[in-house]
Coordinates of C-alpha atoms and ligand atoms in Angstrom, one line a residue:
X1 CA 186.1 -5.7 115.9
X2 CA 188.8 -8.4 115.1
X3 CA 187.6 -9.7 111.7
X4 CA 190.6 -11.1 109.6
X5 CA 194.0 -10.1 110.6
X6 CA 195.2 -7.3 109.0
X7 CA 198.7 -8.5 107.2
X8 CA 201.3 -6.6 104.8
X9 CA 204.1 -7.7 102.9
X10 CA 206.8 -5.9 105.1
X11 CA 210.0 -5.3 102.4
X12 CA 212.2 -5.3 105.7
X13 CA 212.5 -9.2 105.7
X14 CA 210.7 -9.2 102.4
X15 CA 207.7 -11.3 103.8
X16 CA 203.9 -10.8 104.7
X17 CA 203.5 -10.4 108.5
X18 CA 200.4 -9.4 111.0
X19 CA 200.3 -5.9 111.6
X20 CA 199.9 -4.9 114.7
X21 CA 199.9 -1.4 115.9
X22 CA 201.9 -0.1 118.2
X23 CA 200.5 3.0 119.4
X24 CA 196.7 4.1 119.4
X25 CA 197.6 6.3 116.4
X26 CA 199.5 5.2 113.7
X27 CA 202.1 7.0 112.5
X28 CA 202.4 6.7 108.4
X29 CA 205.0 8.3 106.7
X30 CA 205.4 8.6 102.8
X31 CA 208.1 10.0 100.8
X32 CA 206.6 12.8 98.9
X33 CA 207.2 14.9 95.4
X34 CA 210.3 16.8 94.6
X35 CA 208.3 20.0 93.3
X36 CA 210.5 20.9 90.4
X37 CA 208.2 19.3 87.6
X38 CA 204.8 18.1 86.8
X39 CA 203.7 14.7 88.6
X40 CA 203.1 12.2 85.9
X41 CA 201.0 9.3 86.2
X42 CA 203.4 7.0 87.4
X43 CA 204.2 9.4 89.8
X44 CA 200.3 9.1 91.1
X45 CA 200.2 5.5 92.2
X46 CA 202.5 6.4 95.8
X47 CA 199.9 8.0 97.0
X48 CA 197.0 6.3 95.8
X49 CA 198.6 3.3 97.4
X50 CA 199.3 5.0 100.7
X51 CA 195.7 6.5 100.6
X52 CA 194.2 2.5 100.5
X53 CA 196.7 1.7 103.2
X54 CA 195.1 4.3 105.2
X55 CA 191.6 3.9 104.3
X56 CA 192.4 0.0 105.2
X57 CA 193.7 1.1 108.7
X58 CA 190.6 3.3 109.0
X59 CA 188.5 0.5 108.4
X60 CA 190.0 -1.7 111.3
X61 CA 189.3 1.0 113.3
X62 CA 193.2 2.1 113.5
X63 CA 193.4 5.7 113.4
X64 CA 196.5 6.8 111.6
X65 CA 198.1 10.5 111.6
X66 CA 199.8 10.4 108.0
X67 CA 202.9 12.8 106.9
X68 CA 203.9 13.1 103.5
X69 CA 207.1 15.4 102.7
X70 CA 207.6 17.9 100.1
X71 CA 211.0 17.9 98.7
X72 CA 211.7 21.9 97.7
X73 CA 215.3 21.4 98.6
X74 CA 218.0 18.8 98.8
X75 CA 217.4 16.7 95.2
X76 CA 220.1 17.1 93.4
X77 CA 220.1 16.2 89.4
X78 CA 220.2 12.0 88.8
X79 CA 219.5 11.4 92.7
X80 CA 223.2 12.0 93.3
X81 CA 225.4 14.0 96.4
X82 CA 226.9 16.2 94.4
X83 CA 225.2 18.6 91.0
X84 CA 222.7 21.3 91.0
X85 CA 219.5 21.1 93.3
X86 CA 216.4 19.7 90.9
X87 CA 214.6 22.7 92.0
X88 CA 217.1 25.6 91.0
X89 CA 217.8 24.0 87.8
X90 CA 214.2 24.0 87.0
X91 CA 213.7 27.7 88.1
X92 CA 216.8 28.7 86.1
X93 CA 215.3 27.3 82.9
X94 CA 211.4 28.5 83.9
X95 CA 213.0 31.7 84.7
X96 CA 211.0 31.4 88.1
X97 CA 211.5 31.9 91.2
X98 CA 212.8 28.7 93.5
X99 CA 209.6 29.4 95.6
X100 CA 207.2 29.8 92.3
X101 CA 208.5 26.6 91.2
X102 CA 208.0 25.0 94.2
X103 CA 204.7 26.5 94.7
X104 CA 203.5 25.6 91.5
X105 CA 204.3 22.7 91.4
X106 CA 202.9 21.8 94.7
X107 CA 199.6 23.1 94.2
X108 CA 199.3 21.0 90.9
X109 CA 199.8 17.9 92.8
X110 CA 197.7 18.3 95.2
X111 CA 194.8 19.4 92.7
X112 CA 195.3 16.0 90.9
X113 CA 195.1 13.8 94.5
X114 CA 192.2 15.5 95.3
X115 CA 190.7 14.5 91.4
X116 CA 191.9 11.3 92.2
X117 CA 190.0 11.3 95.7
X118 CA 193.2 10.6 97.9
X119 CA 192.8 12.0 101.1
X120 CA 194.8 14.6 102.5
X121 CA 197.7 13.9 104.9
X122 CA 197.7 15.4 108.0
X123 CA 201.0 17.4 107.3
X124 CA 202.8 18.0 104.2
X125 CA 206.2 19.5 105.7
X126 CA 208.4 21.4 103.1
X127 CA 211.9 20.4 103.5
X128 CA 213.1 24.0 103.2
X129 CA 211.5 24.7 106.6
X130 CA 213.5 21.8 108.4
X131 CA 217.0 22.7 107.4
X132 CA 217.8 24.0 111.0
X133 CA 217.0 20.5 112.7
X134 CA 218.7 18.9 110.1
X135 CA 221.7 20.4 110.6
X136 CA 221.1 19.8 114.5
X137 CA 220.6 16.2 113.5
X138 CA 223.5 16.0 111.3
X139 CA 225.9 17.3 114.3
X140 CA 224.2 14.5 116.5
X141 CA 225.5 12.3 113.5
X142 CA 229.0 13.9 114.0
X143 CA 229.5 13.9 117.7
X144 CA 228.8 9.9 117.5
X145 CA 231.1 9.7 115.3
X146 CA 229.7 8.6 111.8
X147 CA 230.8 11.3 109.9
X148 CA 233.3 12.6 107.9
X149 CA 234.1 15.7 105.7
X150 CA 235.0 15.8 102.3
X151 CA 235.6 19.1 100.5
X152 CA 232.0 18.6 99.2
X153 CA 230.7 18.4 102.5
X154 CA 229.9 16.0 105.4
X155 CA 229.3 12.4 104.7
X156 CA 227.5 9.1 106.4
X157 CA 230.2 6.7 107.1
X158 CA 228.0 3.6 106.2
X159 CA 230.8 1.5 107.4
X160 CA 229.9 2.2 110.7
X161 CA 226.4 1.7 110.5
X162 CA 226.2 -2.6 111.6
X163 CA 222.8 -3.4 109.7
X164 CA 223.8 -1.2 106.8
X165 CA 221.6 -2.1 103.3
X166 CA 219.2 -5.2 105.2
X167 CA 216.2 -3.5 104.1
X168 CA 217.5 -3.8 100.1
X169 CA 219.1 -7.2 100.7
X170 CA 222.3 -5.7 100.1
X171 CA 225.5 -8.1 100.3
X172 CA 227.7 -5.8 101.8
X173 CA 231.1 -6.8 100.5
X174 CA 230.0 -7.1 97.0
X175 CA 227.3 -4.1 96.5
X176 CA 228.8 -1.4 98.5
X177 CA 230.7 -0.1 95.8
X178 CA 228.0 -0.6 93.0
X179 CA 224.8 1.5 91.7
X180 CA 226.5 4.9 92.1
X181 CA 228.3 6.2 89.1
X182 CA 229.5 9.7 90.5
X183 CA 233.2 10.1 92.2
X184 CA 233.5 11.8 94.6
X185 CA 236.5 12.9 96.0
X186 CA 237.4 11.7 100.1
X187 CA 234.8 9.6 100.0
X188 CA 235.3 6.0 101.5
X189 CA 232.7 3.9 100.2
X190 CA 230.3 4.1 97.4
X191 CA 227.8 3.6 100.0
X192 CA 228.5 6.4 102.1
X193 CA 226.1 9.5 101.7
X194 CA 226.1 13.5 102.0
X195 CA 224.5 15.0 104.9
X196 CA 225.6 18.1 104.2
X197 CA 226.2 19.3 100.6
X198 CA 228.3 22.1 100.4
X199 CA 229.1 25.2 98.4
X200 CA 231.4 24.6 95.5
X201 CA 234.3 27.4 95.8
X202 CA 233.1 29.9 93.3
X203 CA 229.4 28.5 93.1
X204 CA 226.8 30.3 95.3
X205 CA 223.6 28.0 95.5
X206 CA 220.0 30.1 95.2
X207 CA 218.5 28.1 98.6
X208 CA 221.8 27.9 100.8
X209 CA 222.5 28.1 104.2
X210 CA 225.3 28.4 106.6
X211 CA 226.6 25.2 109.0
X212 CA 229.2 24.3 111.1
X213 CA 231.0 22.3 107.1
X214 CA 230.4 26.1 105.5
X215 CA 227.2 27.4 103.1
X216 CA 225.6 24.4 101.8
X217 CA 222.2 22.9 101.4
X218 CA 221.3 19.6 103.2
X219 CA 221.4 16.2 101.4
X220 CA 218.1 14.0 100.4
X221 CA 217.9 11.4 102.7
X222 CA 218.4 14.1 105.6
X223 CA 214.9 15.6 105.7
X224 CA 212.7 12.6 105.8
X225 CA 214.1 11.3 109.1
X226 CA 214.3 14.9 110.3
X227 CA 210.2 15.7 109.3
X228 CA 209.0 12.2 110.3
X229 CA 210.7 12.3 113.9
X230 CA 209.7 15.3 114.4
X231 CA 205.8 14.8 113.4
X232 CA 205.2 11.3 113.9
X233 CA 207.7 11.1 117.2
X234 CA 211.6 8.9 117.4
X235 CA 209.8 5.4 116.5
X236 CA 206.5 4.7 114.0
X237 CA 204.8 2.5 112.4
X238 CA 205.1 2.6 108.8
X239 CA 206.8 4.2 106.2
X240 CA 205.9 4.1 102.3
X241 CA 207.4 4.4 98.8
X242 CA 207.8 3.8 95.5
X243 CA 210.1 0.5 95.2
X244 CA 213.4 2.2 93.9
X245 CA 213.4 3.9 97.8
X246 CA 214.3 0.2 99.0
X247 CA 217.0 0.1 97.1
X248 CA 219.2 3.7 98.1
X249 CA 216.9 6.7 99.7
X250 CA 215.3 4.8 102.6
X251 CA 218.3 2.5 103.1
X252 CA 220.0 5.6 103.8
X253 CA 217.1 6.6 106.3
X254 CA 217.2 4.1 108.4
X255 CA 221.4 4.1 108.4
X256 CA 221.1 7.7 109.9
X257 CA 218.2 7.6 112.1
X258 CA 219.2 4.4 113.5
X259 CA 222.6 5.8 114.2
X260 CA 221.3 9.0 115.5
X261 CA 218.5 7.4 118.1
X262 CA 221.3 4.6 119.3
X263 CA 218.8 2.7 121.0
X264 CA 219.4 -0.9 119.5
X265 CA 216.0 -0.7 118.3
X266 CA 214.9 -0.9 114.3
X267 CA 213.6 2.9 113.9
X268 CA 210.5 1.8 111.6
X269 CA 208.9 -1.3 111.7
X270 CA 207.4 -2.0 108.5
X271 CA 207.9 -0.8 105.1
X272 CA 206.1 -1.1 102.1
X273 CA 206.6 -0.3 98.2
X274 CA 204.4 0.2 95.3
X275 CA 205.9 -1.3 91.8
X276 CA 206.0 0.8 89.0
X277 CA 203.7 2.0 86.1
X278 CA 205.2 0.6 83.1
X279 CA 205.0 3.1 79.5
X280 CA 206.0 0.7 76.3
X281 CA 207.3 -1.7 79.5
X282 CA 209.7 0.9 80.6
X283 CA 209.1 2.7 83.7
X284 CA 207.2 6.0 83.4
X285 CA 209.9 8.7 84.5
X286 CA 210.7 12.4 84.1
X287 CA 214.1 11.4 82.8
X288 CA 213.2 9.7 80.0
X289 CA 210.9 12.8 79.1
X290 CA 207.6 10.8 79.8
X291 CA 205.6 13.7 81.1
X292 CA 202.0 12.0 80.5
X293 CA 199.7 13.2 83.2
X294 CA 196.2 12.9 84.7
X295 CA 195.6 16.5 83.3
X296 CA 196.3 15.2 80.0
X297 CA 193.8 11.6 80.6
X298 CA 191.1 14.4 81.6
X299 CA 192.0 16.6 78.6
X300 CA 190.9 13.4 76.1
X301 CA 188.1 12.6 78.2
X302 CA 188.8 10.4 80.5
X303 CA 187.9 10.8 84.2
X304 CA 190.3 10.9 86.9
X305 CA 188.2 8.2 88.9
X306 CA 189.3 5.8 86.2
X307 CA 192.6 6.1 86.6
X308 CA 192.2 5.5 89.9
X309 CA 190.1 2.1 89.1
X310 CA 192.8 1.2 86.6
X311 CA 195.9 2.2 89.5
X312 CA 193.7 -0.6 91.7
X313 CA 192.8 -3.2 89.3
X314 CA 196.5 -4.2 90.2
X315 CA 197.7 -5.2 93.1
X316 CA 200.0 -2.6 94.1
X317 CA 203.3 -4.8 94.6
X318 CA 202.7 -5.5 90.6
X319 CA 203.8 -3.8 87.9
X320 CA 201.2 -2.3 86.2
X321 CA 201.6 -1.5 82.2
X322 CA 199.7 1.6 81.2
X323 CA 197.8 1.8 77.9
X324 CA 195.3 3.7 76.2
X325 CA 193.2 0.1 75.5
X326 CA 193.5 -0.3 79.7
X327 CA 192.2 3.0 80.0
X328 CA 189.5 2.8 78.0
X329 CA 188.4 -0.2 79.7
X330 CA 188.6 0.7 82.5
X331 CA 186.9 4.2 81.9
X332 CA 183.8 1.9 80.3
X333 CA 183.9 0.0 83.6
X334 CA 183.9 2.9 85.4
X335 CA 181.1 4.0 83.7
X336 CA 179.3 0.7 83.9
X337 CA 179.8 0.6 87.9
X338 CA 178.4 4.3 88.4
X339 CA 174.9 3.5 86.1
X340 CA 174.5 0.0 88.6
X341 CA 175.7 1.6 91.5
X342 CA 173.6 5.4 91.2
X343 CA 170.0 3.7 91.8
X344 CA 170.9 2.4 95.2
X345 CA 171.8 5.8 96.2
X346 CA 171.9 7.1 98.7
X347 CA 174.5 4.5 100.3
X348 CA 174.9 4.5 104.3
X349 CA 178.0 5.2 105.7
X350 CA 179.8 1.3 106.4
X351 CA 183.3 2.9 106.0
X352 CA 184.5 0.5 109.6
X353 CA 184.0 -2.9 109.4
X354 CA 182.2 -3.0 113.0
X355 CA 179.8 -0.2 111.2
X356 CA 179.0 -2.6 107.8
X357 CA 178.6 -5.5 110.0
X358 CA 176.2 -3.9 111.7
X359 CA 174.4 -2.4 109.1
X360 CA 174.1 -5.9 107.0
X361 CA 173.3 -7.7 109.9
X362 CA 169.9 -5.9 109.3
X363 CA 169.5 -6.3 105.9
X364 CA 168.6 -10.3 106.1
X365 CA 170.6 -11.4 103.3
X366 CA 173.9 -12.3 101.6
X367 CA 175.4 -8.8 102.5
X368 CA 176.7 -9.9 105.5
X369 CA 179.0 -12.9 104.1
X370 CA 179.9 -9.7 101.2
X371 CA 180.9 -7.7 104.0
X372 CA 183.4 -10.4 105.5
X373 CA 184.8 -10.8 101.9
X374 CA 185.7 -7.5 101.6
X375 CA 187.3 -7.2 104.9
X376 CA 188.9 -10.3 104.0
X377 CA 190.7 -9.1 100.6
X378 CA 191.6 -5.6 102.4
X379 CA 193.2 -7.5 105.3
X380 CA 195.0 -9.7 102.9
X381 CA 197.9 -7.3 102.0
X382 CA 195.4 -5.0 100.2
X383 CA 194.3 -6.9 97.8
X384 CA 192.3 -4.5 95.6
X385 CA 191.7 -6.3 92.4
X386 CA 189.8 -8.6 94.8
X387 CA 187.8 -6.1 96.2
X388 CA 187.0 -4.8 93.1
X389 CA 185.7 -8.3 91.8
X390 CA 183.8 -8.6 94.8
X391 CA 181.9 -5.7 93.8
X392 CA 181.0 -7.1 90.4
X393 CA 180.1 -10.7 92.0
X394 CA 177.7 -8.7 94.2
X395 CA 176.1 -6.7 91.6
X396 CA 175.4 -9.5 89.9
X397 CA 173.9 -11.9 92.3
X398 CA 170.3 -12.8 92.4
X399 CA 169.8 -12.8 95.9
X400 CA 170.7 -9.5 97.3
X401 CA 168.7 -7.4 98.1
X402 CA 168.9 -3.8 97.4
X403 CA 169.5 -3.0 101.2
X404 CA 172.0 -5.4 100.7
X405 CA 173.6 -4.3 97.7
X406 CA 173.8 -0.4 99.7
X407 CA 175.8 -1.7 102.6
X408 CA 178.2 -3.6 100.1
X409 CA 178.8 -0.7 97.5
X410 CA 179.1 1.4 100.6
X411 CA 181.7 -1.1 102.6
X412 CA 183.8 -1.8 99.8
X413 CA 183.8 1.9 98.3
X414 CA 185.3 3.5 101.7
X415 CA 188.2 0.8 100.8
X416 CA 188.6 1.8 97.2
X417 CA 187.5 5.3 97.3
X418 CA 185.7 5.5 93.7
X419 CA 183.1 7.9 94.7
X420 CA 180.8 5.2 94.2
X421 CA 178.5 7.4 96.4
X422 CA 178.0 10.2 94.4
X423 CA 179.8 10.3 91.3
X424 CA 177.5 11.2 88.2
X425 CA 177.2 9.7 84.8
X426 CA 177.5 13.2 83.1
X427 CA 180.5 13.6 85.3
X428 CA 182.3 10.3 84.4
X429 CA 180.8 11.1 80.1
X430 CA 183.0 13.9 79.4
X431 CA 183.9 12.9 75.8
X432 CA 184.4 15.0 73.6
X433 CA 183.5 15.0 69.9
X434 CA 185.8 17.4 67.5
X435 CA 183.0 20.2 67.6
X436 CA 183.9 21.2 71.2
X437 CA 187.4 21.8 69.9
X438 CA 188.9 25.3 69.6
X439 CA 190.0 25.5 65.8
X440 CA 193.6 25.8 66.4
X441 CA 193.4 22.4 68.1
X442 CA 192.1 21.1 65.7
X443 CA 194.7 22.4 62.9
X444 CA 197.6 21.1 65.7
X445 CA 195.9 17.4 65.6
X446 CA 195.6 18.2 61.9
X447 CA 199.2 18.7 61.6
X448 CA 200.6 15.9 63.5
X449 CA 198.4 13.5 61.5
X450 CA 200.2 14.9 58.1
X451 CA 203.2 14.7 60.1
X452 CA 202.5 11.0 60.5
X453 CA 201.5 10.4 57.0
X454 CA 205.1 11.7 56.0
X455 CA 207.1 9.8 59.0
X456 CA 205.0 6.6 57.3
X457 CA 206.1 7.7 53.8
X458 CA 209.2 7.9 54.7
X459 CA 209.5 4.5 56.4
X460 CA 210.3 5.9 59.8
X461 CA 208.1 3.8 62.2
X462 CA 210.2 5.8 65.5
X463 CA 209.0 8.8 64.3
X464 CA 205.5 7.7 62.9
X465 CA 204.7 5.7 66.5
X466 CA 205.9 8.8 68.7
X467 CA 203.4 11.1 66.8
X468 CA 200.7 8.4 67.5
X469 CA 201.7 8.3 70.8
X470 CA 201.2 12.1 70.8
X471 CA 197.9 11.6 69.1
X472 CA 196.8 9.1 72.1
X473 CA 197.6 11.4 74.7
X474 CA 195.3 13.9 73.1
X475 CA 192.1 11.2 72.5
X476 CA 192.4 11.7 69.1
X477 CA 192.1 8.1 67.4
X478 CA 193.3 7.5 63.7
X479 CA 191.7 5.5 61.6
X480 CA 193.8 4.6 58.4
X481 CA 191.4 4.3 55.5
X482 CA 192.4 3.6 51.6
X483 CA 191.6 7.6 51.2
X484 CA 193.7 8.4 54.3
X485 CA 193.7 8.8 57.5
X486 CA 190.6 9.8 59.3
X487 CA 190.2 10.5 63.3
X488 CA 187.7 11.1 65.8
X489 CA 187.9 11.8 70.0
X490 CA 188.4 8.7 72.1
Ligands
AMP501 P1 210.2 11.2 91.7 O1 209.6 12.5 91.6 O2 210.6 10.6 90.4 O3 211.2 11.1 92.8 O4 209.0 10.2 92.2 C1 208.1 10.4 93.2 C2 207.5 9.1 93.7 O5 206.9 8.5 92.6 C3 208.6 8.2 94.2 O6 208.0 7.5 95.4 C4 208.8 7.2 93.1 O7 209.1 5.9 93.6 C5 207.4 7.2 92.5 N1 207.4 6.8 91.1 C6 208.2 7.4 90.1 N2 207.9 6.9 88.9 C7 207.0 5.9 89.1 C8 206.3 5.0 88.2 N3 206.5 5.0 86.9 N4 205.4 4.1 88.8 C9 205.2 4.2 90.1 N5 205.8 5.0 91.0 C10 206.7 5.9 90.5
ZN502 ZN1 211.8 10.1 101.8

């Protein structure tokens, strides 16, 4: 199997280059959840990505062992070194357990990957259960001699650290000192970072443990070289995340593990970075209280699979601006795909390109130049939006045959993973009309429309446009009429 060359835009050197394994199994490593809220949908799209990277390895026949982290320890509040841990704050105010929240939280996520058919990883290491060989890693750190204590706790000398900040193009004399806003006291550099985070005098943290710089809990770069070394081995292949990682988090990676392995060799050797999901063209975040979720797209009718369609009509370097008018489009597309695609069923299994080569080879028609088209857009930094029009181009053409058609819904689904195999229209038509609503719902949408009525009275569009947001999140659709408003379910 050659086929075309499998390239990715590597953010270390910021250009598209081969890749080329360099081990018989992959080693893939994403950042991971902090488990102290609800994943919303922009949260979604790291792992959707990582899942068609990996499907796209699978395909050139590259097996991959995938790690993603859970973060149950170490973030502290506004992704700075010193504050209260993400995770006890949320368990103070939940009045929950640190291991309840984390749990929780945990298990939700996973339940809306697998909705979102995103494989599992191999390992999802908790960063609770690595503190021990963090703290071994950050006394390697400190016998080489980049380190220094602060009375907050131990910190990465980044001064020491020669290719500090290539990976976020960072012009060391003039950025060191900018995008942090905290001050901390000792410390050298605005770049330098905590390793170890440690007890304020007074303060006893919930998760805490002791270490050679006193009761503490590790910083957040800490565990992700820790778990990834440890799972994947010193040196892999590639490492994921969302595109504000480039910028601080995996800078901070590589400065550590680099310094700790002292081998002159770069530690990973490609990167990559999904752009964000854009709300009212902001990104969607959990600080600015956007808390919109796949539970909540399912909740008005929509299915999960079309969120993932709508995650991959975009290439996943773009930004990609998320609206109720996109997701109905792309749930009608969805739904479109399934009613062509369910009479060729059952599809073969073409989920290499050696195995749906082989398999259109026998079919005698176009499916064969499909099949190099696909393998083509996967291999050109994972173009989905290409794959996706692929499929419609094929649906459409006259001359395939239905054997053909099989081995090209088949080929390209094991790429984009829309359960084009088996999904059911009733599944995918969940709508709702306001009958299947319990009563009180229906006095809550009630409400919020009177709300809105008022708000519009009152000439206060913030207002009136935050209830019709809440409105969309529901389904509910108003309809303004000279005798008032009137809705219905999306
Ligand atoms: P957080 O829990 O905010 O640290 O985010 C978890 C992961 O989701 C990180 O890899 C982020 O880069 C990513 N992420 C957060 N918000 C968005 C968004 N609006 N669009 C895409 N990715 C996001
Ligand atoms: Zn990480």
């Amino acid at each position: 199997m050659t086929g075309h060359q499998l390239r990715l835009y590597n953010s270390l050197g910021r250009q598209t280059e081969d890749f080329t394994p360099s081990a018989d199994v992959v080693g893939l490593y994403s950042c991971g959840p902090t488990v102290y809220a609800y994943q919303h949908l922009g949260n979604m799209r790291p792992y959707v990505f990582a899942d068609t990277l990996r499907r796209a390895l699978g395909w050139k026949g590259i097996a991959v062992r995938h790690v993603v982290n859970i973060t149950d320890v170490g973030h502290a509040v506004a992704d700075s070194d010193t504050g209260e841990d993400k995770l006890e704050l949320a368990a103070a105010k939940e009045l929950r357990s640190v291991e309840e929240i984390a749990e929780f939280y945990t298990q939700d996520w996973l339940a809306a990957l697998d909705a979102l058919n995103v494989q599992r990883a191999d390992v999802y290491p908790r960063a609770s259960a690595y503190v021990e060989q963090m703290i071994e890693f950050a006394v390697r750190l400190e016998e080489l001699g980049y380190t220094y204590q602060v009375p907050s706790g131990l910190y990465f000398d980044t001064s020491k650290s020669p290719g500090y900040g290539t990976l976020a193009l960072l012009d060391l004399a003039g950025q060191r000192e900018t995008g942090r806003v905290e001050h901390v006291e000792g410390r050298k550099l605005g770049s330098d970072f905590a390793l170890w985070r440690a007890e304020e005098p007074g303060v006893r943290r919930i998760m805490r443990w002791n270490s050679p710089w006193g009761w503490g809990a590790p910083g957040w770069h800490l565990e992700c070289s820790v778990m990834s070394m440890s799972l994947l081995g010193e040196h892999f292949d590639i490492h994921t995340g969302g595109v504000d990682h480039r910028e601080l988090h995996h800078v901070n990676e590589i400065a550590q593990s680099e310094a700790f392995l002292d081998d002159g060799r770069p530690w990973v050797r490609y990167w990559l970075h999904n752009e964000w999901v854009l709300l009212d063209a902001q990104k969607i975040a959990k600080s600015a209280g956007h808390t919109l979720r796949l539970a909540d797209l399912v909740e008005a009718g929509y299915h999960p699979m079309a969120y993932r369609l709508f995650l991959l009509g975009g290439h996943y370097r773009s930004q990609l601006d998320f609206t109720m008018t996109a997701m109905d489009a792309a749930q009608a597309t969805l739904r479109r795909l399934i009613t062509r695609v369910a009479p060729l069923r059952p599809l073969p299994n073409a989920s290499t390109l050696d195995e749906a080569r082989e398999l259109a080879d026998g079919t005698g028609d176009k499916a064969a130049l499909y099949v190099e088209a696909v393998d083509a857009a996967i291999a050109s930094d994972l173009a989905t939006p290409k794959l996706l029009a692929i499929v419609q181009d094929a649906l459409r053409d006259p001359e395939m045959s239905v054997d053909g058609l099989r081995v090209v819904m088949a080929a390209a689904d094991a790429l984009l993973g829309l359960r084009l195999g088996d999904l059911s229209l009733a599944d995918v038509d969940q709508r709702r009309t306001p009958s299947d609503l319990a009563p009180q719902e229906v006095a809550a949408i009630e409400r919020l429309i009177a709300e809105r009525t008022v708000a519009r009275k009152e000439r206060n569009w913030a207002r009136a446009d935050e209830i019709r947001d809440e409105l969309d999140a529901l389904g509910v659709q108003v309809t303004d009429t000279a005798a008032g408003p009137t809705w219905q379910l999306r």
